[in-house]
């Protein structure tokens, strides 16, 4: 019997708090194309880096005295969100509720999007867990009501040749328990342990990899993110690219906003001031 795949990945999130402008400049220097700044009515701002089927989101807080979104304000800067894709948020909410999961109410919202001088409303419906369900960060499901306003060709081409999300690395003091938990909510299965004991939940084009703090430190050394006292945290985002030379060129001129080196034949990049780590994956290599 084939191993069940986890449900599709919609996007991953980095919390930039009040430094969204600085983060956007840093990602642009790394060769990403960023969408214009968006603003949510609940008190957050964002930029997206849109790929073929998914995207990376920078989410932060406004600095003009406006309303502040509590779930962003209450969390530290760093990799902060794991978001699965669904075409039916109601069905996901019903299924998870029936399984006894602790959920927030189904949330519908929109934000303005400007395209070619015209204004549109991008609509979303999300299913979110209660804040205490995952020590590593926010986990939720997103239904796009207007995907044509997000996945636009001008935003999907990046100078660094990144084409999509390769995965998310979760660092946990209890890898087996956390791997089973993520597999449970994602609808996938935990594979056999890897060479260093890491556990993998595979989706169609990505993987959630759960590993111990010791293996994480062995792999990334001084590029590793700070656990900030958490028993589990999101330790790295995997990004798939076509040409490793493109990210090498970007890193050569990125300045003091990053620390980087080659890790297992790939470019690993720590974002200074944002407690985040990017791991650039060549082609179809596994994360």
XYZ file of C-alpha atoms in Angstrom:
287
model
C 0.000 0.000 0.000
C 1.310 3.433 -0.950
C 2.236 5.807 1.882
C -0.423 8.532 2.132
C 0.795 11.997 1.205
C 0.241 15.043 3.363
C -2.218 17.592 2.040
C -0.824 20.334 -0.207
C 1.249 23.133 1.257
C -0.197 26.613 0.711
C 2.481 28.827 2.242
C 5.015 29.324 5.018
C 5.267 32.466 7.126
C 8.086 34.532 8.612
C 7.080 36.986 11.334
C 8.955 40.241 10.795
C 7.105 42.164 13.552
C 7.870 45.899 13.159
C 10.753 45.395 10.688
C 8.795 44.417 7.582
C 10.464 47.066 5.413
C 13.914 45.791 6.374
C 12.875 42.188 5.719
C 11.461 43.081 2.306
C 14.728 44.812 1.361
C 16.694 41.783 2.489
C 14.616 39.313 0.471
C 14.771 41.546 -2.585
C 18.581 41.573 -2.237
C 18.465 37.759 -2.201
C 16.825 37.800 -5.618
C 13.164 37.395 -4.736
C 10.316 39.268 -6.404
C 8.001 40.595 -3.693
C 4.371 41.586 -4.096
C 3.433 45.147 -3.126
C 2.706 45.578 0.572
C -0.692 44.286 1.636
C -2.629 45.251 4.726
C -5.157 43.186 6.681
C -8.026 44.761 8.567
C -7.070 42.774 11.681
C -3.852 44.773 12.023
C -1.014 43.213 10.016
C 0.962 43.985 6.859
C 2.566 41.555 4.445
C 4.577 40.846 1.333
C 4.461 37.570 -0.601
C 7.018 35.710 -2.673
C 4.798 33.713 -5.005
C 6.008 30.505 -6.639
C 4.415 27.954 -8.964
C 1.955 26.427 -6.499
C 2.731 27.995 -3.111
C 4.363 31.045 -1.560
C 6.448 32.456 1.265
C 4.868 35.256 3.303
C 6.519 38.010 5.298
C 3.994 39.153 7.884
C 4.494 42.076 10.203
C 2.893 44.910 12.125
C 2.091 48.442 10.953
C 4.233 51.267 12.269
C 1.748 54.087 11.695
C -0.147 53.683 14.944
C -2.841 51.454 13.489
C -4.414 48.353 14.977
C -1.942 45.562 15.849
C -2.750 41.909 15.151
C -2.327 40.059 18.441
C -1.168 36.698 17.067
C 1.694 38.478 15.288
C 2.455 40.839 18.171
C 2.524 38.006 20.716
C 4.988 35.864 18.751
C 8.724 36.459 18.283
C 10.360 37.276 14.979
C 11.165 34.157 13.009
C 9.583 31.330 11.059
C 6.080 31.455 12.420
C 3.503 29.718 10.228
C 2.818 26.397 8.515
C -0.222 26.704 6.257
C -1.872 23.865 4.360
C -4.050 24.380 1.288
C -7.706 23.404 1.157
C -10.516 23.953 -1.301
C -13.154 23.615 1.410
C -12.456 25.275 4.761
C -15.885 24.246 6.085
C -15.158 20.561 5.502
C -11.737 20.827 7.166
C -13.265 22.563 10.181
C -15.995 19.918 10.484
C -13.525 17.039 10.157
C -11.035 18.395 12.683
C -13.801 19.300 15.131
C -15.202 15.778 14.888
C -11.729 14.439 15.700
C -11.623 16.538 18.873
C -9.121 19.158 17.721
C -9.082 22.514 19.537
C -9.883 25.056 16.839
C -10.616 28.732 16.577
C -13.842 29.763 14.811
C -13.726 29.628 11.025
C -12.282 32.946 9.861
C -13.160 34.776 6.625
C -11.290 37.931 5.630
C -9.989 39.902 2.674
C -7.329 42.460 1.834
C -6.970 44.963 -1.001
C -4.750 44.020 -3.942
C -3.735 46.558 -6.567
C -3.104 45.229 -10.071
C -2.281 47.495 -13.009
C -3.706 50.498 -11.189
C -7.004 48.808 -10.306
C -8.010 47.712 -6.795
C -9.417 44.258 -6.015
C -10.246 42.310 -2.850
C -8.375 39.041 -2.286
C -10.552 36.741 -0.185
C -9.551 33.930 2.185
C -11.155 31.490 4.627
C -8.927 29.909 7.272
C -9.118 27.129 9.839
C -6.793 27.795 12.772
C -5.802 25.767 15.795
C -5.925 27.254 19.246
C -2.653 29.004 20.075
C -1.399 26.355 22.520
C -1.653 23.380 20.149
C 1.779 23.653 18.505
C 4.783 24.947 20.427
C 6.692 25.706 17.216
C 4.269 28.277 15.819
C 0.977 28.810 14.062
C -0.519 25.931 12.051
C -3.601 26.448 9.925
C -5.439 25.740 6.667
C -6.220 28.331 3.986
C -8.876 28.382 1.270
C -8.271 30.978 -1.439
C -11.472 32.497 -2.791
C -9.571 34.577 -5.379
C -6.413 32.623 -6.290
C -6.084 34.589 -9.538
C -5.160 37.650 -7.456
C -2.239 35.801 -5.831
C -0.723 33.493 -8.442
C 0.145 36.030 -11.119
C 2.972 35.425 -13.585
C 4.782 38.745 -12.978
C 5.124 37.819 -9.292
C 6.211 34.215 -9.920
C 9.546 34.906 -11.611
C 12.535 35.357 -9.284
C 16.095 36.315 -10.191
C 17.419 33.651 -7.809
C 15.457 30.989 -9.805
C 13.448 29.755 -6.777
C 10.394 27.851 -8.015
C 8.709 26.669 -4.818
C 8.788 25.534 -1.213
C 10.765 22.345 -0.610
C 9.734 21.943 3.012
C 9.858 22.976 6.628
C 12.264 21.719 9.285
C 10.766 21.345 12.767
C 13.210 21.078 15.669
C 11.769 19.209 18.620
C 12.863 17.777 21.949
C 10.328 15.001 21.258
C 10.672 14.332 17.520
C 8.578 11.164 17.434
C 5.618 12.748 19.200
C 5.746 15.918 17.120
C 6.141 14.037 13.837
C 3.039 11.972 14.598
C 1.139 15.145 15.499
C 2.005 16.921 12.245
C 1.200 13.794 10.231
C -2.156 13.557 11.988
C -3.266 17.076 11.074
C -1.756 16.998 7.560
C -3.271 13.662 6.615
C 0.096 12.080 5.883
C 2.301 9.435 7.465
C 5.678 9.423 9.215
C 8.374 7.701 7.205
C 11.237 5.586 8.518
C 13.929 7.515 10.438
C 16.680 9.044 8.306
C 20.431 8.745 8.725
C 20.475 11.038 11.757
C 17.117 10.014 13.209
C 15.126 12.703 11.432
C 11.495 11.918 10.631
C 9.765 12.908 7.416
C 6.141 13.582 6.476
C 6.003 13.832 2.691
C 3.630 15.824 0.519
C 3.442 15.942 -3.256
C 6.224 18.525 -3.647
C 7.475 19.167 -0.117
C 8.295 17.538 3.206
C 7.907 18.375 6.866
C 11.067 17.097 8.528
C 11.202 16.740 12.317
C 14.590 16.453 13.978
C 16.254 16.767 17.377
C 18.049 19.893 18.632
C 21.312 17.928 18.560
C 20.956 16.975 14.894
C 19.863 20.508 14.014
C 22.987 21.956 15.650
C 25.177 19.346 13.924
C 23.740 20.245 10.544
C 23.667 24.043 10.675
C 26.071 25.040 13.454
C 26.250 28.807 13.974
C 23.570 29.392 11.335
C 20.927 27.715 13.499
C 17.937 29.655 14.814
C 17.535 30.394 18.515
C 14.971 28.150 20.204
C 14.015 31.048 22.512
C 13.236 28.573 25.267
C 10.731 26.594 23.195
C 10.583 22.797 23.271
C 9.839 22.858 19.539
C 10.380 25.488 16.844
C 10.461 25.935 13.082
C 14.156 25.708 12.280
C 14.496 26.132 8.497
C 12.540 26.723 5.319
C 13.544 24.710 2.264
C 13.317 26.515 -1.085
C 13.678 24.741 -4.409
C 15.605 26.498 -7.205
C 16.691 25.793 -10.759
C 20.211 27.247 -10.661
C 22.316 27.243 -7.460
C 24.674 29.736 -9.085
C 21.922 32.363 -9.020
C 21.595 32.359 -5.233
C 25.391 32.315 -4.925
C 25.543 35.519 -6.977
C 22.864 37.145 -4.828
C 24.653 36.174 -1.621
C 27.917 37.648 -2.866
C 26.344 41.115 -2.783
C 23.708 40.706 -0.044
C 25.698 42.677 2.553
C 25.564 42.253 6.304
C 21.902 41.209 6.458
C 22.787 37.525 6.112
C 25.243 34.901 7.277
C 25.677 31.942 4.953
C 27.766 28.950 4.055
C 27.471 25.672 2.218
C 25.706 22.926 4.185
C 25.605 19.435 2.671
C 26.278 20.911 -0.772
C 23.579 23.586 -0.524
C 23.446 27.270 0.346
C 22.146 27.794 3.896
C 21.341 31.388 4.819
C 20.644 32.831 8.269
C 18.688 36.097 8.162
C 20.288 38.430 10.676
C 17.740 39.992 13.014
C 14.891 37.706 11.950
C 15.914 34.398 13.600
C 15.191 32.595 10.333
C 17.110 30.114 8.203
C 16.662 29.428 4.488
C 18.003 26.258 2.868
C 18.203 26.426 -0.939
C 17.603 23.045 -2.608
C 18.851 22.239 -6.094
C 16.195 20.925 -8.481
C 14.464 17.761 -7.319
C 16.774 17.009 -4.380
C 14.961 16.125 -1.164
C 14.853 18.525 1.779
